[in-house]
XYZ file of C-alpha atoms in Angstrom:
464
model
C 172.210 -178.977 -145.403
C 175.618 -177.836 -145.907
C 174.695 -176.520 -149.145
C 171.890 -174.725 -148.085
C 173.877 -173.116 -145.118
C 176.582 -172.103 -147.455
C 174.242 -170.528 -149.830
C 172.625 -168.533 -147.066
C 175.967 -167.292 -145.696
C 176.834 -166.383 -149.091
C 173.711 -164.247 -149.351
C 174.071 -162.580 -146.379
C 177.643 -161.726 -147.196
C 176.790 -160.040 -150.458
C 173.969 -158.294 -149.047
C 176.207 -156.574 -146.501
C 178.666 -155.559 -149.445
C 175.866 -154.018 -151.284
C 174.621 -152.009 -148.297
C 178.046 -150.968 -147.467
C 178.544 -149.722 -150.897
C 175.289 -147.736 -151.036
C 176.137 -146.118 -147.549
C 179.465 -145.266 -148.538
C 178.946 -144.028 -152.259
C 175.360 -142.887 -152.563
C 173.853 -141.842 -149.315
C 174.526 -138.720 -147.514
C 174.103 -138.571 -143.664
C 172.878 -135.653 -141.469
C 175.194 -134.787 -139.226
C 174.672 -132.805 -135.711
C 177.472 -131.196 -134.282
C 177.492 -130.213 -130.304
C 179.001 -126.924 -129.604
C 180.494 -125.563 -126.533
C 177.008 -124.346 -125.053
C 175.716 -128.185 -125.488
C 173.608 -127.359 -128.464
C 173.510 -129.319 -131.456
C 173.726 -127.811 -134.954
C 172.101 -129.719 -137.841
C 173.182 -129.320 -141.560
C 170.672 -130.122 -144.121
C 172.096 -132.503 -146.557
C 169.067 -133.162 -148.761
C 169.548 -132.858 -152.572
C 167.511 -130.055 -153.013
C 169.344 -126.493 -152.668
C 168.154 -124.187 -149.901
C 168.100 -120.463 -149.400
C 170.871 -119.170 -146.916
C 167.977 -117.220 -145.371
C 165.485 -120.096 -145.057
C 162.566 -120.948 -146.788
C 158.952 -119.709 -146.990
C 157.880 -116.837 -144.532
C 161.414 -116.641 -143.123
C 162.789 -115.168 -146.204
C 160.664 -111.816 -145.830
C 161.392 -109.441 -143.355
C 158.252 -107.661 -142.081
C 160.054 -105.437 -139.499
C 160.728 -102.273 -141.664
C 157.327 -102.489 -143.031
C 155.607 -102.679 -139.548
C 157.978 -100.100 -138.023
C 157.062 -97.506 -140.843
C 153.412 -98.306 -140.320
C 152.382 -98.450 -136.776
C 153.147 -94.859 -135.950
C 151.054 -93.880 -138.916
C 148.067 -95.854 -137.737
C 145.695 -94.049 -135.464
C 142.656 -95.320 -133.265
C 139.324 -93.836 -134.120
C 136.578 -93.548 -131.592
C 132.886 -92.560 -132.927
C 130.632 -91.373 -130.179
C 127.200 -90.824 -131.213
C 124.097 -89.562 -129.474
C 120.911 -91.547 -129.733
C 117.626 -91.488 -127.862
C 116.392 -94.553 -125.948
C 112.830 -95.767 -125.412
C 110.492 -93.669 -123.571
C 111.072 -94.417 -119.973
C 107.530 -93.874 -118.688
C 104.074 -93.351 -120.127
C 104.264 -89.628 -119.854
C 107.260 -89.523 -121.983
C 105.254 -91.824 -124.627
C 102.254 -89.503 -124.803
C 104.123 -86.112 -124.738
C 106.485 -86.709 -127.164
C 109.496 -86.380 -124.789
C 111.047 -89.580 -125.751
C 113.577 -91.518 -123.700
C 116.745 -90.386 -122.059
C 119.613 -89.975 -124.334
C 122.591 -92.370 -124.380
C 125.880 -92.469 -125.977
C 127.005 -95.088 -128.242
C 130.732 -95.554 -128.963
C 132.059 -97.439 -131.826
C 135.802 -97.948 -132.671
C 138.089 -98.228 -135.858
C 141.491 -97.195 -137.225
C 142.675 -94.658 -139.545
C 145.931 -93.929 -141.732
C 147.583 -90.486 -141.458
C 148.707 -89.460 -145.027
C 149.856 -86.213 -144.379
C 152.427 -84.700 -141.777
C 149.499 -81.940 -140.995
C 146.973 -84.487 -139.639
C 144.888 -85.399 -142.637
C 143.592 -89.177 -141.863
C 141.636 -91.675 -144.319
C 139.388 -93.961 -142.959
C 136.115 -95.869 -143.786
C 132.904 -94.113 -144.407
C 131.222 -96.719 -141.821
C 133.665 -96.007 -139.264
C 132.623 -92.194 -138.875
C 128.824 -92.478 -139.885
C 126.451 -90.686 -137.735
C 129.208 -89.624 -135.333
C 128.331 -86.901 -132.978
C 131.909 -86.521 -132.044
C 135.117 -88.280 -133.251
C 138.403 -88.821 -131.181
C 141.656 -89.924 -132.741
C 144.380 -91.668 -130.759
C 147.713 -91.554 -131.924
C 150.414 -94.573 -131.203
C 151.959 -92.427 -128.664
C 148.395 -92.029 -126.625
C 147.774 -88.442 -127.479
C 144.218 -87.866 -128.445
C 142.798 -85.297 -130.690
C 139.126 -84.275 -131.422
C 138.745 -84.846 -135.267
C 136.448 -83.275 -137.862
C 135.089 -85.022 -141.082
C 136.523 -83.196 -144.260
C 134.315 -85.328 -146.388
C 133.084 -88.858 -146.931
C 131.842 -91.186 -149.698
C 129.398 -93.913 -149.046
C 129.800 -95.877 -152.136
C 133.527 -96.430 -151.739
C 133.237 -96.404 -147.944
C 136.095 -93.924 -147.721
C 136.184 -90.691 -145.594
C 138.734 -88.004 -144.729
C 139.174 -86.878 -141.201
C 141.524 -83.719 -139.905
C 143.347 -83.161 -136.788
C 145.454 -80.446 -135.645
C 148.700 -81.678 -134.202
C 151.292 -79.645 -132.582
C 153.891 -81.073 -134.725
C 154.460 -82.983 -137.878
C 153.114 -86.438 -137.628
C 154.573 -89.842 -139.237
C 152.335 -90.570 -142.483
C 152.142 -93.325 -145.172
C 152.228 -92.571 -148.834
C 149.833 -94.167 -151.232
C 151.214 -96.884 -153.112
C 149.875 -98.141 -156.630
C 147.351 -100.927 -156.040
C 147.282 -101.686 -159.634
C 150.745 -103.149 -159.269
C 149.838 -105.582 -156.374
C 150.103 -109.112 -157.233
C 148.248 -112.183 -156.150
C 150.586 -114.118 -153.750
C 152.387 -110.836 -152.721
C 152.963 -110.598 -148.916
C 150.926 -107.963 -147.067
C 150.925 -106.466 -143.448
C 147.233 -105.424 -142.262
C 147.856 -102.848 -139.389
C 144.960 -101.570 -137.231
C 143.226 -101.618 -133.830
C 141.138 -105.019 -133.501
C 139.094 -105.288 -130.480
C 140.989 -102.022 -129.049
C 144.017 -103.708 -129.283
C 146.426 -101.047 -130.594
C 149.124 -101.118 -133.060
C 148.307 -104.986 -134.024
C 150.274 -106.017 -137.152
C 149.206 -109.197 -139.019
C 150.761 -110.904 -142.163
C 149.159 -112.606 -145.232
C 149.134 -112.842 -148.648
C 147.096 -110.994 -151.613
C 144.583 -113.745 -152.366
C 142.531 -112.092 -155.019
C 141.891 -108.871 -156.747
C 138.742 -107.090 -158.092
C 136.536 -108.815 -155.678
C 132.967 -107.380 -156.221
C 131.217 -108.589 -152.629
C 127.924 -107.324 -154.308
C 128.794 -103.391 -154.086
C 129.648 -103.020 -157.679
C 133.148 -102.370 -156.719
C 136.570 -103.592 -156.591
C 138.383 -105.001 -153.309
C 141.691 -106.554 -152.719
C 141.189 -110.031 -150.929
C 143.847 -110.943 -148.413
C 144.243 -113.698 -145.765
C 145.742 -111.235 -143.364
C 143.840 -111.553 -140.135
C 141.371 -108.585 -139.639
C 138.618 -108.372 -136.974
C 136.212 -105.810 -135.751
C 138.276 -102.399 -135.037
C 140.605 -102.961 -138.041
C 138.281 -101.120 -140.278
C 139.899 -97.987 -141.787
C 143.317 -99.195 -140.946
C 146.224 -99.838 -143.300
C 147.161 -102.667 -145.776
C 150.759 -102.233 -146.756
C 153.484 -104.155 -148.673
C 156.695 -105.205 -147.478
C 158.069 -101.838 -148.487
C 155.599 -100.190 -146.031
C 153.752 -98.707 -149.021
C 149.792 -98.046 -148.308
C 148.294 -100.452 -150.974
C 144.671 -100.684 -149.196
C 142.184 -99.508 -146.514
C 140.984 -102.426 -144.773
C 137.181 -102.405 -144.771
C 135.335 -105.740 -144.386
C 135.750 -109.266 -143.514
C 134.025 -112.615 -144.865
C 132.416 -114.248 -141.646
C 129.407 -115.866 -140.302
C 130.726 -115.242 -136.645
C 131.436 -111.346 -137.021
C 135.094 -112.356 -136.517
C 138.046 -113.176 -138.747
C 137.878 -116.927 -140.344
C 140.004 -116.547 -143.347
C 139.680 -113.744 -145.684
C 139.629 -110.004 -145.345
C 138.876 -106.915 -147.783
C 140.544 -103.679 -148.647
C 139.675 -100.657 -150.657
C 142.577 -100.432 -153.222
C 144.609 -97.473 -152.387
C 144.369 -95.987 -155.973
C 140.486 -95.833 -155.326
C 141.062 -94.118 -151.725
C 143.788 -91.648 -153.108
C 141.138 -90.422 -155.754
C 138.390 -90.172 -153.439
C 140.573 -88.118 -151.294
C 142.037 -85.813 -153.765
C 138.248 -85.344 -155.041
C 137.183 -84.151 -151.552
C 140.330 -82.258 -151.152
C 139.828 -80.458 -154.499
C 136.030 -80.242 -155.196
C 134.423 -81.067 -151.730
C 132.675 -84.075 -153.121
C 133.493 -87.295 -155.511
C 133.386 -86.862 -159.122
C 132.693 -90.050 -161.043
C 133.841 -90.540 -164.419
C 131.250 -92.999 -166.069
C 131.489 -95.362 -169.105
C 127.960 -95.693 -169.620
C 127.293 -99.217 -170.381
C 125.407 -102.250 -168.778
C 127.277 -105.570 -168.561
C 125.411 -108.885 -168.644
C 127.068 -111.047 -165.702
C 128.863 -114.159 -166.938
C 126.588 -116.359 -164.667
C 123.290 -114.926 -165.564
C 120.550 -117.155 -167.362
C 121.006 -114.959 -170.341
C 124.806 -115.406 -170.590
C 124.195 -119.289 -170.300
C 121.500 -119.359 -172.640
C 123.078 -117.160 -175.313
C 126.472 -118.943 -175.102
C 128.542 -116.089 -173.639
C 128.978 -117.279 -170.112
C 132.636 -118.240 -170.773
C 133.696 -115.068 -172.334
C 136.981 -113.746 -171.010
C 136.346 -109.972 -170.674
C 133.221 -107.758 -170.034
C 130.289 -108.440 -172.500
C 128.262 -105.110 -173.341
C 124.649 -105.680 -172.746
C 123.599 -101.852 -173.118
C 124.675 -98.615 -174.266
C 123.215 -95.570 -172.125
C 121.885 -92.460 -174.271
C 124.113 -89.847 -174.524
C 127.087 -91.696 -172.662
C 130.661 -91.398 -173.333
C 130.303 -95.394 -174.627
C 127.880 -94.120 -177.183
C 129.686 -91.134 -178.369
C 132.772 -93.433 -178.576
C 130.615 -95.711 -180.713
C 130.773 -98.872 -178.661
C 127.977 -101.051 -179.253
C 126.110 -103.915 -177.481
C 127.620 -107.171 -178.027
C 131.240 -105.694 -177.820
C 133.590 -107.504 -175.287
C 135.737 -105.269 -173.480
C 139.049 -107.072 -172.581
C 141.302 -104.135 -171.581
C 141.237 -100.544 -170.417
C 144.504 -98.585 -170.568
C 146.869 -101.053 -169.583
C 144.567 -103.043 -166.957
C 143.499 -106.505 -168.192
C 139.607 -106.857 -167.890
C 138.514 -110.402 -167.240
C 135.361 -109.478 -165.233
C 133.271 -106.268 -164.478
C 134.838 -105.444 -161.258
C 138.099 -105.301 -162.832
C 136.632 -102.358 -165.116
C 134.519 -100.812 -162.731
C 137.345 -100.638 -159.970
C 139.778 -98.931 -162.579
C 137.049 -96.367 -163.847
C 136.514 -95.464 -160.084
C 139.874 -93.929 -160.137
C 139.094 -91.586 -163.119
C 137.224 -88.193 -163.438
C 134.828 -86.822 -165.908
C 137.057 -85.734 -168.873
C 139.480 -88.147 -168.477
C 140.197 -90.284 -171.515
C 140.864 -93.869 -171.422
C 141.778 -96.323 -174.215
C 139.436 -99.367 -174.554
C 140.368 -102.468 -176.166
C 137.352 -104.674 -177.263
C 136.553 -107.549 -179.738
C 133.680 -106.954 -182.013
C 132.582 -109.952 -184.168
C 135.965 -111.657 -183.267
C 137.897 -108.378 -184.648
C 140.126 -106.681 -181.881
C 139.695 -102.941 -182.106
C 140.548 -99.872 -179.937
C 138.668 -96.799 -178.932
C 139.555 -93.800 -177.178
C 136.669 -93.021 -174.590
C 136.187 -89.438 -172.808
C 134.557 -90.386 -169.654
C 131.312 -88.291 -168.680
C 129.565 -87.491 -165.495
C 127.199 -89.667 -163.549
C 124.277 -89.412 -165.883
C 121.781 -91.389 -163.941
C 120.442 -91.505 -160.391
C 118.498 -93.933 -158.242
C 115.488 -92.202 -156.734
C 114.437 -93.038 -153.036
C 111.246 -94.970 -152.142
C 110.351 -96.305 -155.554
C 113.686 -97.052 -156.899
C 113.409 -95.366 -160.296
C 116.490 -94.913 -162.171
C 116.387 -91.633 -164.030
C 118.451 -89.227 -166.197
C 118.069 -85.383 -167.279
C 116.016 -85.166 -170.586
C 118.548 -84.972 -173.477
C 118.234 -82.006 -175.872
C 116.891 -84.334 -178.412
C 114.062 -85.282 -176.052
C 113.580 -81.720 -175.115
C 112.913 -80.732 -178.908
C 110.651 -83.930 -179.435
C 108.273 -83.308 -176.685
C 108.735 -79.661 -176.469
C 109.644 -79.810 -172.855
C 112.249 -78.087 -170.681
C 112.088 -79.649 -167.344
C 111.523 -83.554 -166.281
C 113.695 -86.727 -166.104
C 113.679 -89.884 -168.419
C 112.963 -93.247 -166.536
C 115.925 -95.625 -167.884
C 115.485 -98.442 -165.367
C 112.849 -99.714 -162.631
C 113.053 -102.371 -160.057
C 111.575 -105.783 -161.019
C 108.423 -105.259 -158.870
C 107.595 -102.283 -160.905
C 108.588 -103.859 -164.496
C 104.671 -104.209 -165.218
C 103.746 -100.727 -165.427
C 105.765 -99.918 -168.692
C 107.691 -96.852 -167.075
C 110.931 -97.438 -168.995
C 111.538 -94.490 -171.672
C 109.029 -92.322 -170.506
C 109.389 -88.792 -169.429
C 108.301 -88.275 -165.431
C 107.050 -84.675 -165.027
C 105.679 -84.799 -161.548
C 105.319 -86.836 -158.655
C 102.078 -86.008 -156.566
C 101.596 -82.982 -158.797
C 104.746 -81.604 -157.726
C 106.734 -80.664 -160.985
C 110.233 -82.119 -161.538
C 113.026 -79.895 -163.113
C 115.889 -82.296 -163.120
C 117.352 -85.507 -161.748
C 118.491 -83.868 -158.286
C 115.177 -82.281 -157.937
C 113.304 -85.730 -158.425
C 115.643 -87.164 -155.732
C 114.705 -84.495 -153.236
C 110.957 -84.724 -154.110
C 110.864 -88.533 -153.994
C 112.877 -88.469 -150.567
C 109.794 -86.561 -149.180
C 107.142 -89.171 -150.206
C 105.726 -91.827 -147.833
C 106.805 -95.410 -148.277
C 103.195 -96.609 -147.345
C 101.052 -93.569 -148.678
C 99.576 -93.210 -152.064
C 101.908 -91.754 -154.670
C 101.173 -90.427 -158.283
C 103.383 -90.027 -161.249
C 102.692 -87.716 -164.152
C 104.870 -89.115 -167.339
C 104.862 -88.544 -171.027
C 104.762 -91.479 -173.314
C 106.514 -91.992 -176.689
C 103.576 -90.274 -178.587
C 103.857 -87.429 -176.321
C 100.480 -88.292 -174.398
C 100.286 -87.340 -170.617
C 99.706 -90.469 -168.452
C 99.105 -90.985 -164.616
C 100.211 -93.916 -162.512
C 99.139 -94.267 -159.065
C 100.850 -96.660 -156.479
C 98.785 -97.312 -153.430
């Protein structure tokens, strides 16, 4: 027993010495000092060096960007007059309609010049009978629409201030990086001058609009539309536009029109009165389509050209079906929104450098962009283009439009490639004339089309 007790005592003593040595030589203690105010100051003694400014979000100062932005972001009130339902049977039968009522919608806008030009979303000002803009200092002005583009969802307004206004300069949205801090500034739920922070979550998001959006996780809610997305320097890198939500309120992600697109739209409206679009003239095959999967091109890093439009910039530059576009100018192209988003910032006549792969070899093509060649017609949804000189000579015609694409429901009529001469016996001069004529036909009535086939024979197609 004595022997066992001695061994036990020796083991305890040895353990104490080992623990004491570890404490003395290896382990560092967190020390807390109590200052004169009775508050404890804790020193971090971990082995990982830390920044003197702290970690994470505390290293970023948002105050300068917020101060620069809040006074340049305005509240936009859209007042639209609509007719209600007939209030009695006499109104119904005598066509007097119901009483008019004012519907009010709200959003945000960004002052971009000291004399009162304001950029916002098209959907913020759509169908407005009157627009009122309220500054951060609570001064209100009536605004007029200088111009608007539904495709990019960008509009330009103008107010007449008594003195120069604070404004934001456009930044270069192509230089934004995933993971970069950004601020969203706007008026959600009529709460003016609201600032939220997040990071750039992704770039070149499509959202089914064949466009390119910046995705962030900065909180954006109804009323933020048209507001500013700025970086930590206070540069305007986007116009907040949409949220991803099943509830109508913010649940995690928001989307902004890149500033380079917004700036180009504003410049076009100011200089030309409308938006001019430089087109490449290709159709791309989506990587997740059945065709791509069946033909082994679903994992291609780039844009696979599935078709080249006749008389297009791509055809003139000798791009071919099967080429894979990997870069345009200095922009890396991984998917179609990368390409379409960049080209949205270009005008007809602009030259772009297209880097592509053809049969495994890389090559460079200089492409001069052209005007939009095609237009989609109302009601039937046909996509047409003006007849080329080649077609005019071949068919001995001067007017008409060529059908280049049809919706799936009309695919069985064999219309693609034919020349459309008339709708309901009204002759068609060009694509703009066709758009106007198709806008007048009824969705539910009888419609007849007069066309020319490849042999130059006239055909008549009737839709009931």
